[in-house]
CSV table of C-alpha atoms in Angstrom, one decimal:
chain,number,residue,atom,x,y,z
A,1,UNK,CA,207.1,54.8,244.4
A,2,UNK,CA,206.8,56.9,247.2
A,3,UNK,CA,204.0,59.0,245.3
A,4,UNK,CA,200.8,59.7,247.0
A,5,UNK,CA,198.2,57.6,245.1
A,6,UNK,CA,195.5,60.3,245.9
A,7,UNK,CA,197.6,62.9,244.2
A,8,UNK,CA,197.2,61.9,240.6
A,9,UNK,CA,194.1,61.4,238.4
A,10,UNK,CA,190.6,62.0,239.0
A,11,UNK,CA,188.7,60.8,242.0
A,12,UNK,CA,186.8,57.3,241.8
A,13,UNK,CA,183.2,57.9,240.7
A,14,UNK,CA,180.5,58.2,243.3
A,15,UNK,CA,178.3,54.9,243.1
A,16,UNK,CA,174.7,55.6,242.2
A,17,UNK,CA,171.9,53.2,243.3
A,18,UNK,CA,169.1,52.0,240.9
A,19,UNK,CA,166.2,50.1,242.5
A,20,UNK,CA,165.8,47.1,240.4
A,21,UNK,CA,163.9,44.5,242.4
A,22,UNK,CA,161.1,44.0,245.3
A,23,UNK,CA,161.4,40.7,247.0
A,24,UNK,CA,158.6,39.7,249.5
A,25,UNK,CA,159.9,36.5,251.1
A,26,UNK,CA,157.5,34.2,253.2
A,27,UNK,CA,159.0,32.2,256.0
A,28,UNK,CA,158.0,29.3,258.3
A,29,UNK,CA,158.6,28.9,262.1
A,30,UNK,CA,162.2,29.0,262.9
A,31,UNK,CA,164.2,25.8,263.7
A,32,UNK,CA,165.9,26.6,266.9
A,33,UNK,CA,169.4,25.3,267.2
A,34,UNK,CA,170.0,27.3,270.6
A,35,UNK,CA,173.0,29.0,272.1
A,36,UNK,CA,176.2,27.9,270.3
A,37,UNK,CA,178.7,30.1,272.1
A,38,UNK,CA,178.8,32.5,269.2
A,39,UNK,CA,175.3,33.5,269.7
A,40,UNK,CA,171.7,32.0,269.3
A,41,UNK,CA,171.6,30.1,266.1
A,42,UNK,CA,168.5,29.4,264.2
A,43,UNK,CA,167.4,28.3,260.8
A,44,UNK,CA,164.3,29.9,259.1
A,45,UNK,CA,162.8,27.9,256.1
A,46,UNK,CA,161.8,30.0,253.1
A,47,UNK,CA,158.3,29.0,252.0
A,48,UNK,CA,157.5,31.2,249.0
A,49,UNK,CA,157.0,34.9,248.0
A,50,UNK,CA,156.9,37.3,245.1
A,51,UNK,CA,159.6,39.0,242.9
A,52,UNK,CA,158.6,42.4,241.2
A,53,UNK,CA,160.6,44.9,239.2
A,54,UNK,CA,163.0,44.4,236.3
A,55,UNK,CA,161.7,40.8,236.4
A,56,UNK,CA,158.9,39.3,238.1
A,57,UNK,CA,158.0,36.0,239.6
A,58,UNK,CA,157.7,33.9,242.5
A,59,UNK,CA,160.1,32.8,245.4
A,60,UNK,CA,160.3,29.0,245.4
A,61,UNK,CA,159.7,26.9,248.6
A,62,UNK,CA,163.4,26.1,248.9
A,63,UNK,CA,166.2,27.4,251.0
A,64,UNK,CA,166.5,29.1,254.4
A,65,UNK,CA,167.6,32.2,256.3
A,66,UNK,CA,170.6,31.2,258.8
A,67,UNK,CA,170.5,33.5,261.4
A,68,UNK,CA,173.0,34.1,264.3
A,69,UNK,CA,171.3,36.3,267.0
A,70,UNK,CA,173.3,38.3,269.3
A,71,UNK,CA,171.8,40.3,272.1
A,72,UNK,CA,174.7,42.9,272.3
A,73,UNK,CA,175.5,43.0,268.5
A,74,UNK,CA,174.0,42.8,265.2
A,75,UNK,CA,172.3,39.6,264.0
A,76,UNK,CA,174.0,37.9,261.1
A,77,UNK,CA,171.9,36.8,258.3
A,78,UNK,CA,172.7,34.4,255.3
A,79,UNK,CA,169.8,33.4,253.2
A,80,UNK,CA,170.0,31.0,250.4
A,81,UNK,CA,167.2,30.5,248.0
A,82,UNK,CA,165.9,30.7,244.7
A,83,UNK,CA,163.0,32.3,242.5
A,84,UNK,CA,161.4,31.5,239.3
A,85,UNK,CA,160.5,34.3,236.7
A,86,UNK,CA,157.1,34.5,235.1
A,87,UNK,CA,159.0,33.2,231.9
A,88,UNK,CA,160.1,30.1,233.7
A,89,UNK,CA,163.9,31.1,234.3
A,90,UNK,CA,165.5,30.3,237.8
A,91,UNK,CA,167.7,32.5,239.7
A,92,UNK,CA,169.7,31.3,242.6
A,93,UNK,CA,170.2,34.0,245.4
A,94,UNK,CA,172.7,34.1,248.2
A,95,UNK,CA,172.0,37.3,250.6
A,96,UNK,CA,174.4,38.1,253.4
A,97,UNK,CA,173.6,40.9,255.8
A,98,UNK,CA,173.1,42.2,259.2
A,99,UNK,CA,170.2,43.5,261.3
A,100,UNK,CA,170.6,45.8,264.1
A,101,UNK,CA,168.1,47.2,266.6
A,102,UNK,CA,168.0,48.3,270.2
A,103,UNK,CA,167.9,45.3,272.5
A,104,UNK,CA,164.0,45.3,273.1
A,105,UNK,CA,163.3,45.7,269.5
A,106,UNK,CA,166.0,43.0,268.5
A,107,UNK,CA,164.2,40.5,271.0
A,108,UNK,CA,160.7,41.3,269.4
A,109,UNK,CA,162.2,40.7,265.9
A,110,UNK,CA,163.6,37.4,267.2
A,111,UNK,CA,160.3,36.4,268.5
A,112,UNK,CA,158.5,37.5,265.4
A,113,UNK,CA,156.7,40.3,266.9
A,114,UNK,CA,156.1,43.7,265.0
A,115,UNK,CA,158.8,46.4,265.3
A,116,UNK,CA,158.7,49.9,263.8
A,117,UNK,CA,161.0,49.5,260.7
A,118,UNK,CA,162.5,52.9,261.5
A,119,UNK,CA,164.0,51.3,264.8
A,120,UNK,CA,166.0,48.6,262.6
A,121,UNK,CA,169.0,48.7,260.5
A,122,UNK,CA,168.7,45.8,258.1
A,123,UNK,CA,171.1,45.8,255.2
A,124,UNK,CA,172.3,43.0,252.9
A,125,UNK,CA,174.4,42.1,249.8
A,126,UNK,CA,172.7,39.7,247.6
A,127,UNK,CA,174.4,37.9,244.7
A,128,UNK,CA,172.7,35.9,241.9
A,129,UNK,CA,173.3,33.0,239.5
A,130,UNK,CA,171.1,32.3,236.7
A,131,UNK,CA,171.5,30.3,233.5
A,132,UNK,CA,169.3,32.8,231.5
A,133,UNK,CA,171.1,35.2,229.3
A,134,UNK,CA,168.4,37.6,229.5
A,135,UNK,CA,169.0,37.9,233.3
A,136,UNK,CA,172.7,38.0,233.0
A,137,UNK,CA,172.7,41.5,234.3
A,138,UNK,CA,172.0,40.0,237.7
A,139,UNK,CA,175.5,38.3,237.5
A,140,UNK,CA,177.5,41.3,236.4
A,141,UNK,CA,176.8,43.9,239.2
A,142,UNK,CA,177.0,44.5,242.8
A,143,UNK,CA,173.6,44.9,244.6
A,144,UNK,CA,172.7,45.9,248.1
A,145,UNK,CA,169.4,45.7,249.8
A,146,UNK,CA,167.3,47.2,252.5
A,147,UNK,CA,165.1,44.9,254.4
A,148,UNK,CA,162.1,45.2,256.7
A,149,UNK,CA,160.8,42.4,258.6
A,150,UNK,CA,157.2,41.7,258.0
A,151,UNK,CA,155.0,39.4,260.3
A,152,UNK,CA,155.4,36.3,258.1
A,153,UNK,CA,158.7,37.1,256.3
A,154,UNK,CA,160.8,40.0,255.0
A,155,UNK,CA,160.5,42.6,252.3
A,156,UNK,CA,163.7,43.5,250.4
A,157,UNK,CA,164.4,46.6,248.1
A,158,UNK,CA,167.3,45.5,245.7
A,159,UNK,CA,169.4,48.2,244.3
A,160,UNK,CA,172.1,47.8,241.6
A,161,UNK,CA,175.3,49.8,242.5
A,162,UNK,CA,176.4,51.8,239.4
């Protein structure tokens, strides 16, 4: 007691990132809820897409991205959906993150207009659930993703934190 916890032992290891998946998620027109007091709420249905990397398959037409757009702060993103591998296994994805850009670019993103990806900070933390033992590695690690808004959806590069 009273000892400095930083004075003993080795420092914590520096995490390394391994790129493991690339997801292209296609979306439909947003369902506008409107200004709720916390921001502009909308729900964006997920209609499909692809998965490549350590496993490959297709994003199922199920789920949505629940967004809370704030003009003066980052947009909060919570996407819940699933994908099916080429082998027929299914994976549930819950992806929480933020997207931040200068006001003009943020409004263009909200309206579905193209924006230079370098002008946007879009990061998230996906988690995965599956019944397939071969894909169990998805449930045993922390993942982070970098996203890019596309004209009809988003592209996510998913990294395993080692």
